[in-house]
Amino acid sequence: GAVVSQHPSWVICKSGTSVKIECRSLDFQATTMFWYRQFPKQSLMLMATSNEGSKATYEQGVEKDKFLINHASLTLSTLTVTSAHPEDSSFYICSAHRGDRGVDSPLHFGNGTRLTVT
Amino acid sequence: SQQGEEDPQALSIQEGENATMNCSYKTSINNLQWYRQNSGRGLVHLILIRSNEREKHSGRLRVTLDTSKKSSSLLITASRAADTASYFCATDGNAGNMLTFGGGTRLMVKP
């Protein structure tokens, strides 16, 4: 149980275009989802916290107008990279927290999206 | 910001040997978790240890926590080639379910 599906797994886009990444909790309701960015051989950097029905909370240094997050339902959060540039190329990972398992239950991660901007 | 620091950054061992990874953190915590990441994939939760626990076991995994030193260790016994992955510690920092990840240890187990 507790499966998180992230789509697409990889995407190549041209500079200036926008890309949407979806994160779905398949068998549970996710009151909170998190979006991370990971550079090669580095750790995960939290970009933003997404709460269902409210605005996302962005970490310092993350441009909210560039990385649009929408958490319209308890099972879906989307990250849209707007006007993508080559420096946005990275591995983006979402995770979800099961609201019914307490605050110290583990996070469940998607398999990530490899974004390459040419 | 990254709270945890992991040591070593990379570890290469032979199959059958034990692998020990260490994690240090800076603020008080409710719990500390260890995750595994295969290359190019998401993270998989391995084990959670609460701040009032000192040691926890799960199969071939043994985790210790020393809150006075703000450190934790993950021991994988009798390693297998399939254990090759990156391992991350993560702390909640009293921030509920928001986790901060350490830098990770890249483990390679040679057959």
mmCIF file of N, CA and C in Angstrom, chain B:
data_model
loop_
_atom_site.group_PDB
_atom_site.id
_atom_site.type_symbol
_atom_site.label_atom_id
_atom_site.label_comp_id
_atom_site.label_asym_id
_atom_site.label_seq_id
_atom_site.Cartn_x
_atom_site.Cartn_y
_atom_site.Cartn_z
ATOM 1 N N SER B 1 17.074 24.361 4.214
ATOM 2 C CA SER B 1 18.499 24.131 4.356
ATOM 3 C C SER B 1 18.723 22.700 4.814
ATOM 4 N N GLN B 2 19.872 22.183 4.511
ATOM 5 C CA GLN B 2 20.156 20.800 4.797
ATOM 6 C C GLN B 2 20.608 20.689 6.234
ATOM 7 N N GLN B 3 19.882 19.905 7.027
ATOM 8 C CA GLN B 3 20.244 19.812 8.418
ATOM 9 C C GLN B 3 21.249 18.715 8.668
ATOM 10 N N GLY B 4 21.056 17.582 8.000
ATOM 11 C CA GLY B 4 21.882 16.436 8.310
ATOM 12 C C GLY B 4 23.133 16.394 7.463
ATOM 13 N N GLU B 5 24.178 15.880 8.070
ATOM 14 C CA GLU B 5 25.407 15.616 7.336
ATOM 15 C C GLU B 5 25.693 14.133 7.471
ATOM 16 N N GLU B 6 26.051 13.516 6.378
ATOM 17 C CA GLU B 6 26.294 12.089 6.439
ATOM 18 C C GLU B 6 27.733 11.769 6.153
ATOM 19 N N ASP B 7 28.136 10.676 6.736
ATOM 20 C CA ASP B 7 29.528 10.277 6.683
ATOM 21 C C ASP B 7 29.573 8.748 6.629
ATOM 22 N N PRO B 8 30.289 8.117 5.706
ATOM 23 C CA PRO B 8 31.033 8.806 4.646
ATOM 24 C C PRO B 8 30.124 9.210 3.491
ATOM 25 N N GLN B 9 30.630 9.976 2.574
ATOM 26 C CA GLN B 9 29.850 10.348 1.397
ATOM 27 C C GLN B 9 29.740 9.160 0.448
ATOM 28 N N ALA B 10 30.779 8.341 0.429
ATOM 29 C CA ALA B 10 30.763 7.164 -0.431
ATOM 30 C C ALA B 10 31.439 6.015 0.303
ATOM 31 N N LEU B 11 30.945 4.824 0.072
ATOM 32 C CA LEU B 11 31.460 3.638 0.765
ATOM 33 C C LEU B 11 31.412 2.464 -0.200
ATOM 34 N N SER B 12 32.539 1.791 -0.335
ATOM 35 C CA SER B 12 32.612 0.636 -1.220
ATOM 36 C C SER B 12 33.067 -0.572 -0.411
ATOM 37 N N ILE B 13 32.269 -1.633 -0.419
ATOM 38 C CA ILE B 13 32.597 -2.820 0.365
ATOM 39 C C ILE B 13 32.346 -4.074 -0.463
ATOM 40 N N GLN B 14 32.814 -5.187 0.057
ATOM 41 C CA GLN B 14 32.573 -6.477 -0.593
ATOM 42 C C GLN B 14 31.286 -7.081 -0.037
ATOM 43 N N GLU B 15 30.644 -7.857 -0.883
ATOM 44 C CA GLU B 15 29.443 -8.564 -0.454
ATOM 45 C C GLU B 15 29.760 -9.396 0.789
ATOM 46 N N GLY B 16 28.832 -9.360 1.735
ATOM 47 C CA GLY B 16 29.025 -10.097 2.973
ATOM 48 C C GLY B 16 29.559 -9.244 4.105
ATOM 49 N N GLU B 17 30.210 -8.151 3.779
ATOM 50 C CA GLU B 17 30.711 -7.248 4.818
ATOM 51 C C GLU B 17 29.568 -6.392 5.361
ATOM 52 N N ASN B 18 29.838 -5.774 6.504
ATOM 53 C CA ASN B 18 28.864 -4.847 7.083
ATOM 54 C C ASN B 18 29.152 -3.430 6.601
ATOM 55 N N ALA B 19 28.106 -2.652 6.474
ATOM 56 C CA ALA B 19 28.250 -1.254 6.060
ATOM 57 C C ALA B 19 27.678 -0.364 7.146
ATOM 58 N N THR B 20 28.455 0.625 7.561
ATOM 59 C CA THR B 20 27.988 1.567 8.583
ATOM 60 C C THR B 20 28.012 2.979 8.036
ATOM 61 N N MET B 21 26.881 3.648 8.181
ATOM 62 C CA MET B 21 26.759 5.032 7.734
ATOM 63 C C MET B 21 26.342 5.881 8.920
ATOM 64 N N ASN B 22 26.870 7.086 8.990
ATOM 65 C CA ASN B 22 26.582 7.966 10.113
ATOM 66 C C ASN B 22 25.901 9.244 9.652
ATOM 67 N N CYS B 23 25.111 9.792 10.541
ATOM 68 C CA CYS B 23 24.354 11.004 10.231
ATOM 69 C C CYS B 23 24.397 11.911 11.442
ATOM 70 N N SER B 24 24.678 13.183 11.220
ATOM 71 C CA SER B 24 24.615 14.149 12.313
ATOM 72 C C SER B 24 23.614 15.231 11.947
ATOM 73 N N TYR B 25 22.966 15.779 12.942
ATOM 74 C CA TYR B 25 21.964 16.819 12.698
ATOM 75 C C TYR B 25 22.143 17.929 13.710
ATOM 76 N N LYS B 26 21.389 19.012 13.526
ATOM 77 C CA LYS B 26 21.688 20.210 14.304
ATOM 78 C C LYS B 26 20.620 20.600 15.327
ATOM 79 N N THR B 27 19.349 20.367 14.989
ATOM 80 C CA THR B 27 18.304 20.834 15.896
ATOM 81 C C THR B 27 17.652 19.657 16.612
ATOM 82 N N SER B 28 16.776 19.947 17.546
ATOM 83 C CA SER B 28 16.068 18.873 18.235
ATOM 84 C C SER B 28 15.075 18.220 17.271
ATOM 85 N N ILE B 29 14.766 16.974 17.518
ATOM 86 C CA ILE B 29 13.917 16.207 16.607
ATOM 87 C C ILE B 29 12.855 15.429 17.365
ATOM 88 N N ASN B 30 11.804 15.071 16.654
ATOM 89 C CA ASN B 30 10.833 14.104 17.157
ATOM 90 C C ASN B 30 11.232 12.698 16.728
ATOM 91 N N ASN B 31 11.740 12.599 15.499
ATOM 92 C CA ASN B 31 12.184 11.303 15.017
ATOM 93 C C ASN B 31 13.227 11.501 13.927
ATOM 94 N N LEU B 32 13.909 10.424 13.619
ATOM 95 C CA LEU B 32 14.885 10.418 12.543
ATOM 96 C C LEU B 32 14.577 9.211 11.672
ATOM 97 N N GLN B 33 14.639 9.414 10.381
ATOM 98 C CA GLN B 33 14.291 8.337 9.459
ATOM 99 C C GLN B 33 15.453 8.083 8.502
ATOM 100 N N TRP B 34 15.532 6.865 8.021
ATOM 101 C CA TRP B 34 16.504 6.509 6.995
ATOM 102 C C TRP B 34 15.750 6.064 5.751
ATOM 103 N N TYR B 35 16.254 6.550 4.614
ATOM 104 C CA TYR B 35 15.668 6.218 3.326
ATOM 105 C C TYR B 35 16.756 5.686 2.403
ATOM 106 N N ARG B 36 16.308 4.935 1.424
ATOM 107 C CA ARG B 36 17.208 4.391 0.409
ATOM 108 C C ARG B 36 16.751 4.904 -0.955
ATOM 109 N N GLN B 37 17.722 5.191 -1.828
ATOM 110 C CA GLN B 37 17.394 5.635 -3.168
ATOM 111 C C GLN B 37 18.260 4.884 -4.173
ATOM 112 N N ASN B 38 17.612 4.138 -5.029
ATOM 113 C CA ASN B 38 18.321 3.546 -6.158
ATOM 114 C C ASN B 38 18.520 4.629 -7.206
ATOM 115 N N SER B 39 19.537 4.475 -8.004
ATOM 116 C CA SER B 39 19.904 5.506 -8.971
ATOM 117 C C SER B 39 18.736 5.887 -9.868
ATOM 118 N N GLY B 40 18.438 7.185 -9.920
ATOM 119 C CA GLY B 40 17.385 7.671 -10.802
ATOM 120 C C GLY B 40 15.979 7.323 -10.379
ATOM 121 N N ARG B 41 15.813 6.972 -9.113
ATOM 122 C CA ARG B 41 14.497 6.591 -8.622
ATOM 123 C C ARG B 41 14.118 7.434 -7.413
ATOM 124 N N GLY B 42 12.899 7.218 -6.930
ATOM 125 C CA GLY B 42 12.474 7.893 -5.708
ATOM 126 C C GLY B 42 13.062 7.231 -4.476
ATOM 127 N N LEU B 43 12.681 7.731 -3.332
ATOM 128 C CA LEU B 43 13.207 7.199 -2.080
ATOM 129 C C LEU B 43 12.251 6.196 -1.467
ATOM 130 N N VAL B 44 12.836 5.233 -0.812
ATOM 131 C CA VAL B 44 12.057 4.205 -0.124
ATOM 132 C C VAL B 44 12.378 4.265 1.363
ATOM 133 N N HIS B 45 11.342 4.315 2.171
ATOM 134 C CA HIS B 45 11.539 4.393 3.615
ATOM 135 C C HIS B 45 12.071 3.073 4.156
ATOM 136 N N LEU B 46 13.103 3.161 4.996
ATOM 137 C CA LEU B 46 13.679 1.971 5.588
ATOM 138 C C LEU B 46 13.258 1.799 7.037
ATOM 139 N N ILE B 47 13.469 2.833 7.835
ATOM 140 C CA ILE B 47 13.251 2.683 9.264
ATOM 141 C C ILE B 47 13.106 4.052 9.915
ATOM 142 N N LEU B 48 12.310 4.130 10.961
ATOM 143 C CA LEU B 48 12.111 5.361 11.714
ATOM 144 C C LEU B 48 12.461 5.081 13.161
ATOM 145 N N ILE B 49 13.213 5.983 13.756
ATOM 146 C CA ILE B 49 13.541 5.850 15.171
ATOM 147 C C ILE B 49 13.109 7.133 15.863
ATOM 148 N N ARG B 50 12.406 6.984 16.947
ATOM 149 C CA ARG B 50 11.897 8.148 17.671
ATOM 150 C C ARG B 50 12.955 8.701 18.611
ATOM 151 N N SER B 51 12.772 9.922 19.028
ATOM 152 C CA SER B 51 13.796 10.597 19.833
ATOM 153 C C SER B 51 13.994 9.945 21.188
ATOM 154 N N ASN B 52 13.011 9.183 21.649
ATOM 155 C CA ASN B 52 13.162 8.517 22.952
ATOM 156 C C ASN B 52 13.657 7.068 22.810
ATOM 157 N N GLU B 53 14.018 6.695 21.594
ATOM 158 C CA GLU B 53 14.570 5.372 21.355
ATOM 159 C C GLU B 53 16.059 5.477 21.107
ATOM 160 N N ARG B 54 16.782 4.441 21.452
ATOM 161 C CA ARG B 54 18.229 4.457 21.274
ATOM 162 C C ARG B 54 18.685 3.510 20.176
ATOM 163 N N GLU B 55 17.909 2.458 19.956
ATOM 164 C CA GLU B 55 18.305 1.490 18.951
ATOM 165 C C GLU B 55 17.056 0.819 18.391
ATOM 166 N N LYS B 56 17.147 0.479 17.096
ATOM 167 C CA LYS B 56 16.027 -0.185 16.475
ATOM 168 C C LYS B 56 16.550 -1.139 15.405
ATOM 169 N N HIS B 57 15.865 -2.273 15.242
ATOM 170 C CA HIS B 57 16.291 -3.261 14.263
ATOM 171 C C HIS B 57 15.168 -3.523 13.281
ATOM 172 N N SER B 58 15.569 -3.805 12.041
ATOM 173 C CA SER B 58 14.608 -4.248 11.042
ATOM 174 C C SER B 58 15.368 -5.120 10.057
ATOM 175 N N GLY B 59 15.172 -6.447 10.182
ATOM 176 C CA GLY B 59 15.903 -7.360 9.311
ATOM 177 C C GLY B 59 17.404 -7.195 9.470
ATOM 178 N N ARG B 60 18.093 -6.896 8.372
ATOM 179 C CA ARG B 60 19.554 -6.708 8.421
ATOM 180 C C ARG B 60 19.950 -5.282 8.771
ATOM 181 N N LEU B 61 18.977 -4.444 9.079
ATOM 182 C CA LEU B 61 19.257 -3.055 9.413
ATOM 183 C C LEU B 61 19.255 -2.847 10.919
ATOM 184 N N ARG B 62 20.224 -2.057 11.364
ATOM 185 C CA ARG B 62 20.248 -1.657 12.770
ATOM 186 C C ARG B 62 20.517 -0.156 12.803
ATOM 187 N N VAL B 63 19.644 0.564 13.473
ATOM 188 C CA VAL B 63 19.787 2.009 13.582
ATOM 189 C C VAL B 63 19.985 2.375 15.040
ATOM 190 N N THR B 64 20.913 3.283 15.281
ATOM 191 C CA THR B 64 21.099 3.828 16.629
ATOM 192 C C THR B 64 20.865 5.325 16.584
ATOM 193 N N LEU B 65 20.494 5.869 17.713
ATOM 194 C CA LEU B 65 20.263 7.305 17.827
ATOM 195 C C LEU B 65 20.839 7.786 19.146
ATOM 196 N N ASP B 66 21.659 8.815 19.069
ATOM 197 C CA ASP B 66 22.226 9.444 20.260
ATOM 198 C C ASP B 66 21.825 10.915 20.220
ATOM 199 N N THR B 67 20.780 11.251 20.950
ATOM 200 C CA THR B 67 20.271 12.622 20.901
ATOM 201 C C THR B 67 21.217 13.600 21.599
ATOM 202 N N SER B 68 22.031 13.108 22.516
ATOM 203 C CA SER B 68 22.975 14.016 23.184
ATOM 204 C C SER B 68 24.058 14.468 22.215
ATOM 205 N N LYS B 69 24.403 13.594 21.279
ATOM 206 C CA LYS B 69 25.402 13.934 20.270
ATOM 207 C C LYS B 69 24.762 14.360 18.964
ATOM 208 N N LYS B 70 23.441 14.306 18.916
ATOM 209 C CA LYS B 70 22.715 14.620 17.678
ATOM 210 C C LYS B 70 23.281 13.811 16.512
ATOM 211 N N SER B 71 23.295 12.509 16.696
ATOM 212 C CA SER B 71 23.834 11.657 15.648
ATOM 213 C C SER B 71 23.091 10.338 15.600
ATOM 214 N N SER B 72 23.153 9.715 14.430
ATOM 215 C CA SER B 72 22.527 8.418 14.217
ATOM 216 C C SER B 72 23.436 7.596 13.315
ATOM 217 N N SER B 73 23.299 6.293 13.422
ATOM 218 C CA SER B 73 24.049 5.432 12.512
ATOM 219 C C SER B 73 23.122 4.369 11.957
ATOM 220 N N LEU B 74 23.423 3.973 10.728
ATOM 221 C CA LEU B 74 22.703 2.892 10.072
ATOM 222 C C LEU B 74 23.713 1.803 9.761
ATOM 223 N N LEU B 75 23.436 0.621 10.252
ATOM 224 C CA LEU B 75 24.299 -0.530 9.996
ATOM 225 C C LEU B 75 23.535 -1.526 9.137
ATOM 226 N N ILE B 76 24.144 -1.906 8.026
ATOM 227 C CA ILE B 76 23.586 -2.968 7.186
ATOM 228 C C ILE B 76 24.508 -4.165 7.343
ATOM 229 N N THR B 77 23.982 -5.236 7.861
ATOM 230 C CA THR B 77 24.814 -6.416 8.083
ATOM 231 C C THR B 77 24.738 -7.355 6.878
ATOM 232 N N ALA B 78 25.814 -8.125 6.697
ATOM 233 C CA ALA B 78 25.856 -9.130 5.626
ATOM 234 C C ALA B 78 25.372 -8.541 4.306
ATOM 235 N N SER B 79 26.049 -7.496 3.871
ATOM 236 C CA SER B 79 25.574 -6.748 2.704
ATOM 237 C C SER B 79 25.512 -7.622 1.451
ATOM 238 N N ARG B 80 24.641 -7.187 0.555
ATOM 239 C CA ARG B 80 24.440 -7.864 -0.719
ATOM 240 C C ARG B 80 24.629 -6.857 -1.837
ATOM 241 N N ALA B 81 24.917 -7.349 -3.029
ATOM 242 C CA ALA B 81 25.073 -6.435 -4.170
ATOM 243 C C ALA B 81 23.826 -5.591 -4.369
ATOM 244 N N ALA B 82 22.663 -6.151 -4.055
ATOM 245 C CA ALA B 82 21.399 -5.430 -4.223
ATOM 246 C C ALA B 82 21.244 -4.288 -3.233
ATOM 247 N N ASP B 83 22.116 -4.211 -2.230
ATOM 248 C CA ASP B 83 22.067 -3.089 -1.284
ATOM 249 C C ASP B 83 22.709 -1.844 -1.868
ATOM 250 N N THR B 84 23.349 -1.971 -3.021
ATOM 251 C CA THR B 84 23.978 -0.819 -3.669
ATOM 252 C C THR B 84 22.931 0.251 -3.935
ATOM 253 N N ALA B 85 23.137 1.432 -3.354
ATOM 254 C CA ALA B 85 22.165 2.520 -3.445
ATOM 255 C C ALA B 85 22.730 3.706 -2.676
ATOM 256 N N SER B 86 21.976 4.790 -2.671
ATOM 257 C CA SER B 86 22.299 5.922 -1.795
ATOM 258 C C SER B 86 21.378 5.868 -0.592
ATOM 259 N N TYR B 87 21.919 6.182 0.551
ATOM 260 C CA TYR B 87 21.162 6.133 1.797
ATOM 261 C C TYR B 87 21.146 7.521 2.427
ATOM 262 N N PHE B 88 19.950 7.954 2.803
ATOM 263 C CA PHE B 88 19.782 9.292 3.354
ATOM 264 C C PHE B 88 19.137 9.213 4.732
ATOM 265 N N CYS B 89 19.640 10.029 5.643
ATOM 266 C CA CYS B 89 18.914 10.218 6.881
ATOM 267 C C CYS B 89 18.044 11.462 6.717
ATOM 268 N N ALA B 90 16.981 11.510 7.477
ATOM 269 C CA ALA B 90 16.072 12.651 7.400
ATOM 270 C C ALA B 90 15.520 12.931 8.783
ATOM 271 N N THR B 91 15.451 14.195 9.122
ATOM 272 C CA THR B 91 14.933 14.587 10.425
ATOM 273 C C THR B 91 13.732 15.493 10.258
ATOM 274 N N ASP B 92 12.858 15.453 11.283
ATOM 275 C CA ASP B 92 11.661 16.281 11.187
ATOM 276 C C ASP B 92 11.845 17.622 11.843
ATOM 277 N N GLY B 93 12.822 17.748 12.694
ATOM 278 C CA GLY B 93 13.131 19.043 13.279
ATOM 279 C C GLY B 93 11.956 19.706 13.956
ATOM 280 N N ASN B 94 11.090 18.894 14.591
ATOM 281 C CA ASN B 94 9.899 19.437 15.252
ATOM 282 C C ASN B 94 8.967 20.160 14.295
ATOM 283 N N ALA B 95 9.111 19.916 13.004
ATOM 284 C CA ALA B 95 8.278 20.592 12.012
ATOM 285 C C ALA B 95 7.226 19.662 11.459
ATOM 286 N N GLY B 96 6.771 18.719 12.303
ATOM 287 C CA GLY B 96 5.732 17.820 11.841
ATOM 288 C C GLY B 96 6.238 16.891 10.772
ATOM 289 N N ASN B 97 5.531 16.809 9.644
ATOM 290 C CA ASN B 97 5.902 15.829 8.639
ATOM 291 C C ASN B 97 6.841 16.383 7.579
ATOM 292 N N MET B 98 7.363 17.579 7.756
ATOM 293 C CA MET B 98 8.322 18.110 6.819
ATOM 294 C C MET B 98 9.707 17.616 7.195
ATOM 295 N N LEU B 99 10.370 16.937 6.276
ATOM 296 C CA LEU B 99 11.661 16.348 6.556
ATOM 297 C C LEU B 99 12.788 17.131 5.898
ATOM 298 N N THR B 100 13.934 17.107 6.562
ATOM 299 C CA THR B 100 15.155 17.672 6.005
ATOM 300 C C THR B 100 16.133 16.528 5.839
ATOM 301 N N PHE B 101 16.700 16.416 4.651
ATOM 302 C CA PHE B 101 17.534 15.278 4.333
ATOM 303 C C PHE B 101 19.007 15.592 4.471
ATOM 304 N N GLY B 102 19.750 14.581 4.889
ATOM 305 C CA GLY B 102 21.191 14.682 4.910
ATOM 306 C C GLY B 102 21.754 14.549 3.511
ATOM 307 N N GLY B 103 23.074 14.685 3.425
ATOM 308 C CA GLY B 103 23.731 14.666 2.125
ATOM 309 C C GLY B 103 23.778 13.297 1.470
ATOM 310 N N GLY B 104 23.569 12.242 2.245
ATOM 311 C CA GLY B 104 23.538 10.907 1.676
ATOM 312 C C GLY B 104 24.874 10.209 1.655
ATOM 313 N N THR B 105 24.812 8.907 1.717
ATOM 314 C CA THR B 105 25.987 8.049 1.556
ATOM 315 C C THR B 105 25.730 7.142 0.367
ATOM 316 N N ARG B 106 26.663 7.173 -0.581
ATOM 317 C CA ARG B 106 26.530 6.276 -1.749
ATOM 318 C C ARG B 106 27.262 4.992 -1.427
ATOM 319 N N LEU B 107 26.490 3.935 -1.319
ATOM 320 C CA LEU B 107 27.042 2.620 -0.973
ATOM 321 C C LEU B 107 27.138 1.755 -2.215
ATOM 322 N N MET B 108 28.318 1.190 -2.400
ATOM 323 C CA MET B 108 28.491 0.218 -3.472
ATOM 324 C C MET B 108 28.934 -1.100 -2.841
ATOM 325 N N VAL B 109 28.194 -2.147 -3.114
ATOM 326 C CA VAL B 109 28.533 -3.469 -2.617
ATOM 327 C C VAL B 109 28.967 -4.314 -3.804
ATOM 328 N N LYS B 110 30.222 -4.700 -3.772
ATOM 329 C CA LYS B 110 30.777 -5.450 -4.901
ATOM 330 C C LYS B 110 30.566 -6.942 -4.703
ATOM 331 N N PRO B 111 30.083 -7.606 -5.741
ATOM 332 C CA PRO B 111 29.825 -9.059 -5.609
ATOM 333 C C PRO B 111 31.112 -9.874 -5.561
#
